[in-house]
């Protein structure tokens, strides 16, 4: 952590569910508005591609008369730790090091943007890389995969979901931004689908891995990382870590 004196410019990459937030948006919206659909999603999770399953669930919610306002309300009350708001706001505002933020998530644009706006973080991210979604005039939230299932597919061999290869997305962003301009990349994640991008980090980079979830299991079982690993369980620990860094 003493190397921070040499860090002039850094990139912080956040997964969203269970990383920036303290819940999973897809599941929480259903737990609040239709627990039986939440159970159905759990039962079908191994049979139907996840983004498609969320799309079907949102369509069913709409058929039942669940409104846009009800969905937005459930997102606004979803657990989001004040420590996380404090630390990302402080790091963003700091003059040194200069920090850019991107979000790399398998949630969707509407869920993410609704929560960020509610928490006063709508200007946090330089880019949000996720599944596209939009409200139609009837109040249906229309969601689709980031990678169209009818078009060319990614060729990830690490195990990314069909809708997105997070590793390829991170590599693409770094190419657009000139990776060499970042003295350090910090990746904050929790899920097994965060393993692919973390594999691509350099020795001077750091992954902040949430304990007791899929990413930790993959790191322990498969290894292969060049970057440093720092574990955390609660958002207050992320605040401590980023403040020290």
CSV table of C-alpha atoms in Angstrom, one decimal:
chain,number,residue,atom,x,y,z
A,1,UNK,CA,0.0,0.0,0.0
A,2,UNK,CA,3.0,2.3,0.4
A,3,UNK,CA,3.4,2.3,-3.4
A,4,UNK,CA,0.5,4.8,-3.5
A,5,UNK,CA,3.0,7.6,-3.7
A,6,UNK,CA,4.0,6.5,-7.2
A,7,UNK,CA,0.3,6.3,-8.4
A,8,UNK,CA,-0.6,9.3,-10.4
A,9,UNK,CA,-3.6,7.9,-12.3
A,10,UNK,CA,-5.7,4.9,-11.6
A,11,UNK,CA,-8.8,3.1,-12.8
A,12,UNK,CA,-11.3,1.6,-10.4
A,13,UNK,CA,-13.6,-1.1,-11.9
A,14,UNK,CA,-16.7,-2.0,-9.9
A,15,UNK,CA,-19.0,-4.9,-10.4
A,16,UNK,CA,-22.4,-3.7,-9.2
A,17,UNK,CA,-24.5,-6.4,-7.5
A,18,UNK,CA,-22.9,-7.5,-4.1
A,19,UNK,CA,-19.9,-5.3,-4.9
A,20,UNK,CA,-20.9,-1.7,-5.1
A,21,UNK,CA,-24.3,-2.6,-3.5
A,22,UNK,CA,-25.2,-5.0,-0.7
A,23,UNK,CA,-27.7,-7.0,-2.7
A,24,UNK,CA,-28.5,-8.4,-6.2
A,25,UNK,CA,-30.8,-6.2,-8.2
A,26,UNK,CA,-32.4,-8.9,-10.4
A,27,UNK,CA,-33.3,-11.0,-7.4
A,28,UNK,CA,-34.2,-8.2,-5.0
A,29,UNK,CA,-36.8,-6.6,-7.4
A,30,UNK,CA,-38.6,-10.0,-7.4
A,31,UNK,CA,-38.3,-10.6,-3.7
A,32,UNK,CA,-40.0,-7.3,-3.1
A,33,UNK,CA,-42.7,-7.5,-5.8
A,34,UNK,CA,-43.3,-11.2,-6.5
A,35,UNK,CA,-41.6,-13.8,-4.3
A,36,UNK,CA,-43.1,-16.7,-6.3
A,37,UNK,CA,-41.3,-15.4,-9.4
A,38,UNK,CA,-38.1,-15.2,-7.3
A,39,UNK,CA,-38.6,-18.9,-6.5
A,40,UNK,CA,-39.2,-19.7,-10.1
A,41,UNK,CA,-36.0,-17.9,-11.1
A,42,UNK,CA,-34.0,-19.9,-8.6
A,43,UNK,CA,-35.5,-23.2,-9.8
A,44,UNK,CA,-34.9,-22.4,-13.5
A,45,UNK,CA,-31.5,-20.7,-13.0
A,46,UNK,CA,-29.6,-23.7,-14.4
A,47,UNK,CA,-31.8,-24.2,-17.4
A,48,UNK,CA,-32.4,-20.7,-18.8
A,49,UNK,CA,-29.7,-18.1,-19.6
A,50,UNK,CA,-29.8,-15.6,-16.8
A,51,UNK,CA,-30.5,-12.4,-18.7
A,52,UNK,CA,-33.3,-14.2,-20.6
A,53,UNK,CA,-34.7,-15.4,-17.3
A,54,UNK,CA,-34.8,-11.9,-15.9
A,55,UNK,CA,-36.4,-10.6,-19.1
A,56,UNK,CA,-39.2,-13.2,-18.7
A,57,UNK,CA,-39.7,-12.3,-15.1
A,58,UNK,CA,-40.0,-8.6,-15.9
A,59,UNK,CA,-42.6,-9.4,-18.5
A,60,UNK,CA,-44.5,-11.5,-16.0
A,61,UNK,CA,-44.3,-8.7,-13.4
A,62,UNK,CA,-45.8,-6.3,-16.0
A,63,UNK,CA,-48.6,-8.7,-16.8
A,64,UNK,CA,-49.5,-8.8,-13.1
A,65,UNK,CA,-49.8,-5.0,-13.0
A,66,UNK,CA,-46.6,-4.3,-11.2
A,67,UNK,CA,-45.7,-0.7,-12.1
A,68,UNK,CA,-42.6,1.1,-13.1
A,69,UNK,CA,-42.9,3.1,-9.8
A,70,UNK,CA,-43.0,-0.1,-7.8
A,71,UNK,CA,-39.9,-1.5,-9.4
A,72,UNK,CA,-38.1,1.8,-9.0
A,73,UNK,CA,-39.1,1.9,-5.3
A,74,UNK,CA,-37.7,-1.6,-4.7
A,75,UNK,CA,-34.4,-0.5,-6.3
A,76,UNK,CA,-34.2,2.6,-4.1
A,77,UNK,CA,-34.8,0.7,-0.9
A,78,UNK,CA,-32.3,-2.1,-1.8
A,79,UNK,CA,-29.4,-2.3,0.7
A,80,UNK,CA,-26.6,0.1,-0.2
A,81,UNK,CA,-24.0,0.8,2.5
A,82,UNK,CA,-23.2,4.4,3.3
A,83,UNK,CA,-19.5,3.6,3.6
A,84,UNK,CA,-19.4,2.7,0.0
A,85,UNK,CA,-21.1,6.0,-1.0
A,86,UNK,CA,-18.6,7.9,1.2
A,87,UNK,CA,-15.5,6.2,-0.1
A,88,UNK,CA,-16.2,6.3,-3.9
A,89,UNK,CA,-17.3,10.0,-3.6
A,90,UNK,CA,-14.1,10.8,-1.7
A,91,UNK,CA,-11.8,9.0,-4.1
A,92,UNK,CA,-13.6,10.5,-7.1
A,93,UNK,CA,-13.1,14.0,-5.7
A,94,UNK,CA,-9.5,13.6,-4.7
A,95,UNK,CA,-6.8,15.4,-6.7
A,96,UNK,CA,-4.3,12.7,-6.2
A,97,UNK,CA,-4.3,10.1,-7.6
A,98,UNK,CA,-6.6,11.0,-10.5
A,99,UNK,CA,-9.2,8.2,-10.5
A,100,UNK,CA,-11.5,7.1,-13.3
A,101,UNK,CA,-14.4,4.7,-12.5
A,102,UNK,CA,-16.1,2.2,-14.7
A,103,UNK,CA,-18.9,-0.2,-13.9
A,104,UNK,CA,-18.8,-3.7,-15.4
A,105,UNK,CA,-22.0,-5.6,-14.5
A,106,UNK,CA,-24.4,-8.3,-15.6
A,107,UNK,CA,-27.3,-6.3,-14.2
A,108,UNK,CA,-28.9,-3.8,-16.6
A,109,UNK,CA,-28.6,-0.1,-17.4
A,110,UNK,CA,-32.0,0.9,-15.9
A,111,UNK,CA,-31.4,-0.9,-12.5
A,112,UNK,CA,-27.9,0.6,-12.2
A,113,UNK,CA,-28.8,4.1,-13.2
A,114,UNK,CA,-31.9,4.2,-11.0
A,115,UNK,CA,-29.9,3.3,-7.9
A,116,UNK,CA,-27.0,5.6,-8.7
A,117,UNK,CA,-29.3,8.6,-9.2
A,118,UNK,CA,-31.0,7.8,-5.9
A,119,UNK,CA,-27.7,7.7,-4.1
A,120,UNK,CA,-26.3,10.8,-5.7
A,121,UNK,CA,-23.7,8.8,-7.7
A,122,UNK,CA,-25.0,9.4,-11.2
A,123,UNK,CA,-21.7,11.1,-12.2
A,124,UNK,CA,-19.5,8.4,-10.6
A,125,UNK,CA,-18.8,6.2,-13.6
A,126,UNK,CA,-17.1,7.3,-16.9
A,127,UNK,CA,-18.7,4.3,-18.5
A,128,UNK,CA,-21.3,1.7,-17.5
A,129,UNK,CA,-20.8,-1.6,-19.3
A,130,UNK,CA,-23.9,-3.8,-18.8
A,131,UNK,CA,-27.1,-5.2,-20.5
A,132,UNK,CA,-29.2,-2.5,-22.1
A,133,UNK,CA,-32.7,-1.9,-20.9
A,134,UNK,CA,-35.4,0.8,-21.4
A,135,UNK,CA,-39.0,1.5,-20.3
A,136,UNK,CA,-41.6,1.3,-22.9
A,137,UNK,CA,-44.7,3.5,-22.8
A,138,UNK,CA,-46.8,0.8,-21.1
A,139,UNK,CA,-44.4,0.6,-18.2
A,140,UNK,CA,-42.7,-2.6,-19.2
A,141,UNK,CA,-39.0,-2.7,-18.6
A,142,UNK,CA,-37.5,-4.2,-21.8
A,143,UNK,CA,-34.2,-6.0,-21.2
A,144,UNK,CA,-31.9,-7.6,-23.7
A,145,UNK,CA,-28.5,-9.3,-23.6
A,146,UNK,CA,-25.5,-7.1,-24.2
A,147,UNK,CA,-24.4,-9.7,-26.8
A,148,UNK,CA,-27.3,-10.4,-29.2
A,149,UNK,CA,-28.0,-14.2,-29.1
A,150,UNK,CA,-28.6,-14.0,-32.9
A,151,UNK,CA,-25.3,-12.4,-33.7
A,152,UNK,CA,-21.6,-13.3,-33.2
A,153,UNK,CA,-20.9,-14.7,-29.8
A,154,UNK,CA,-17.8,-14.2,-27.6
A,155,UNK,CA,-15.3,-17.0,-27.4
A,156,UNK,CA,-14.4,-16.8,-23.7
A,157,UNK,CA,-12.9,-20.1,-22.4
A,158,UNK,CA,-12.8,-18.9,-18.8
A,159,UNK,CA,-16.6,-19.3,-18.2
A,160,UNK,CA,-18.2,-15.9,-18.7
A,161,UNK,CA,-22.0,-15.8,-19.2
A,162,UNK,CA,-23.3,-15.8,-22.8
A,163,UNK,CA,-24.6,-12.3,-22.6
A,164,UNK,CA,-21.1,-10.8,-21.9
A,165,UNK,CA,-17.4,-11.7,-21.5
A,166,UNK,CA,-16.3,-9.3,-18.7
A,167,UNK,CA,-12.7,-10.0,-19.5
A,168,UNK,CA,-13.1,-8.9,-23.2
A,169,UNK,CA,-15.1,-5.9,-22.1
A,170,UNK,CA,-12.3,-4.8,-19.7
A,171,UNK,CA,-9.6,-5.3,-22.3
A,172,UNK,CA,-11.7,-3.3,-24.9
A,173,UNK,CA,-12.1,-0.5,-22.5
A,174,UNK,CA,-8.4,-0.4,-21.6
A,175,UNK,CA,-7.5,-0.3,-25.3
A,176,UNK,CA,-9.9,2.6,-25.9
A,177,UNK,CA,-8.4,4.4,-22.9
A,178,UNK,CA,-4.7,3.4,-23.4
A,179,UNK,CA,-4.1,1.0,-20.5
A,180,UNK,CA,-0.5,2.4,-20.1
A,181,UNK,CA,-2.0,5.7,-18.9
A,182,UNK,CA,-3.2,3.9,-15.7
A,183,UNK,CA,-0.5,3.3,-13.1
A,184,UNK,CA,-2.9,1.0,-11.3
A,185,UNK,CA,-6.2,-0.8,-11.9
A,186,UNK,CA,-8.3,-1.8,-8.9
A,187,UNK,CA,-11.1,-4.2,-9.5
A,188,UNK,CA,-13.9,-4.6,-6.9
A,189,UNK,CA,-15.9,-7.8,-7.5
A,190,UNK,CA,-17.5,-10.8,-5.9
A,191,UNK,CA,-18.9,-13.2,-8.5
A,192,UNK,CA,-17.4,-16.1,-10.5
A,193,UNK,CA,-18.0,-14.0,-13.6
A,194,UNK,CA,-15.4,-11.4,-12.3
A,195,UNK,CA,-12.7,-14.0,-12.5
A,196,UNK,CA,-12.1,-13.6,-16.3
A,197,UNK,CA,-11.3,-9.8,-16.1
A,198,UNK,CA,-9.3,-10.3,-12.9
A,199,UNK,CA,-7.1,-12.8,-14.8
A,200,UNK,CA,-6.1,-10.0,-17.1
A,201,UNK,CA,-4.8,-7.6,-14.5
A,202,UNK,CA,-1.1,-6.8,-14.1
A,203,UNK,CA,1.2,-7.3,-11.2
A,204,UNK,CA,0.8,-3.7,-10.1
A,205,UNK,CA,-3.0,-4.0,-10.1
A,206,UNK,CA,-5.2,-5.1,-7.3
A,207,UNK,CA,-8.5,-7.1,-6.9
A,208,UNK,CA,-10.7,-6.3,-4.0
A,209,UNK,CA,-12.5,-9.7,-3.7
A,210,UNK,CA,-15.6,-10.0,-1.5
A,211,UNK,CA,-15.4,-13.0,0.7
A,212,UNK,CA,-17.6,-16.1,0.7
A,213,UNK,CA,-18.8,-15.7,-2.9
A,214,UNK,CA,-17.9,-17.1,-6.3
A,215,UNK,CA,-14.9,-15.0,-7.1
A,216,UNK,CA,-13.1,-16.1,-3.9
A,217,UNK,CA,-13.8,-19.7,-4.7
A,218,UNK,CA,-12.4,-19.4,-8.2
A,219,UNK,CA,-9.3,-17.7,-7.0
A,220,UNK,CA,-8.7,-20.4,-4.4
A,221,UNK,CA,-9.4,-23.3,-6.8
A,222,UNK,CA,-7.9,-22.0,-10.0
A,223,UNK,CA,-5.3,-19.3,-9.1
A,224,UNK,CA,-3.4,-17.9,-12.1
A,225,UNK,CA,-3.7,-14.3,-11.0
A,226,UNK,CA,-0.8,-11.8,-11.6
A,227,UNK,CA,-2.4,-9.1,-9.5
A,228,UNK,CA,-2.5,-8.6,-5.8
A,229,UNK,CA,-5.6,-9.9,-3.9
A,230,UNK,CA,-7.2,-8.1,-1.0
A,231,UNK,CA,-10.2,-9.7,0.6
A,232,UNK,CA,-13.2,-7.9,2.2
A,233,UNK,CA,-16.6,-8.8,3.6
A,234,UNK,CA,-18.3,-5.5,4.4
A,235,UNK,CA,-18.4,-2.1,2.7
A,236,UNK,CA,-16.7,-0.4,5.6
A,237,UNK,CA,-13.6,-2.5,4.9
A,238,UNK,CA,-13.6,-1.3,1.3
A,239,UNK,CA,-13.6,2.2,2.7
A,240,UNK,CA,-10.6,1.4,4.8
A,241,UNK,CA,-8.7,-0.2,2.0
A,242,UNK,CA,-9.3,2.5,-0.6
A,243,UNK,CA,-8.5,5.2,1.9
A,244,UNK,CA,-5.1,3.5,2.6
A,245,UNK,CA,-4.4,2.9,-1.1
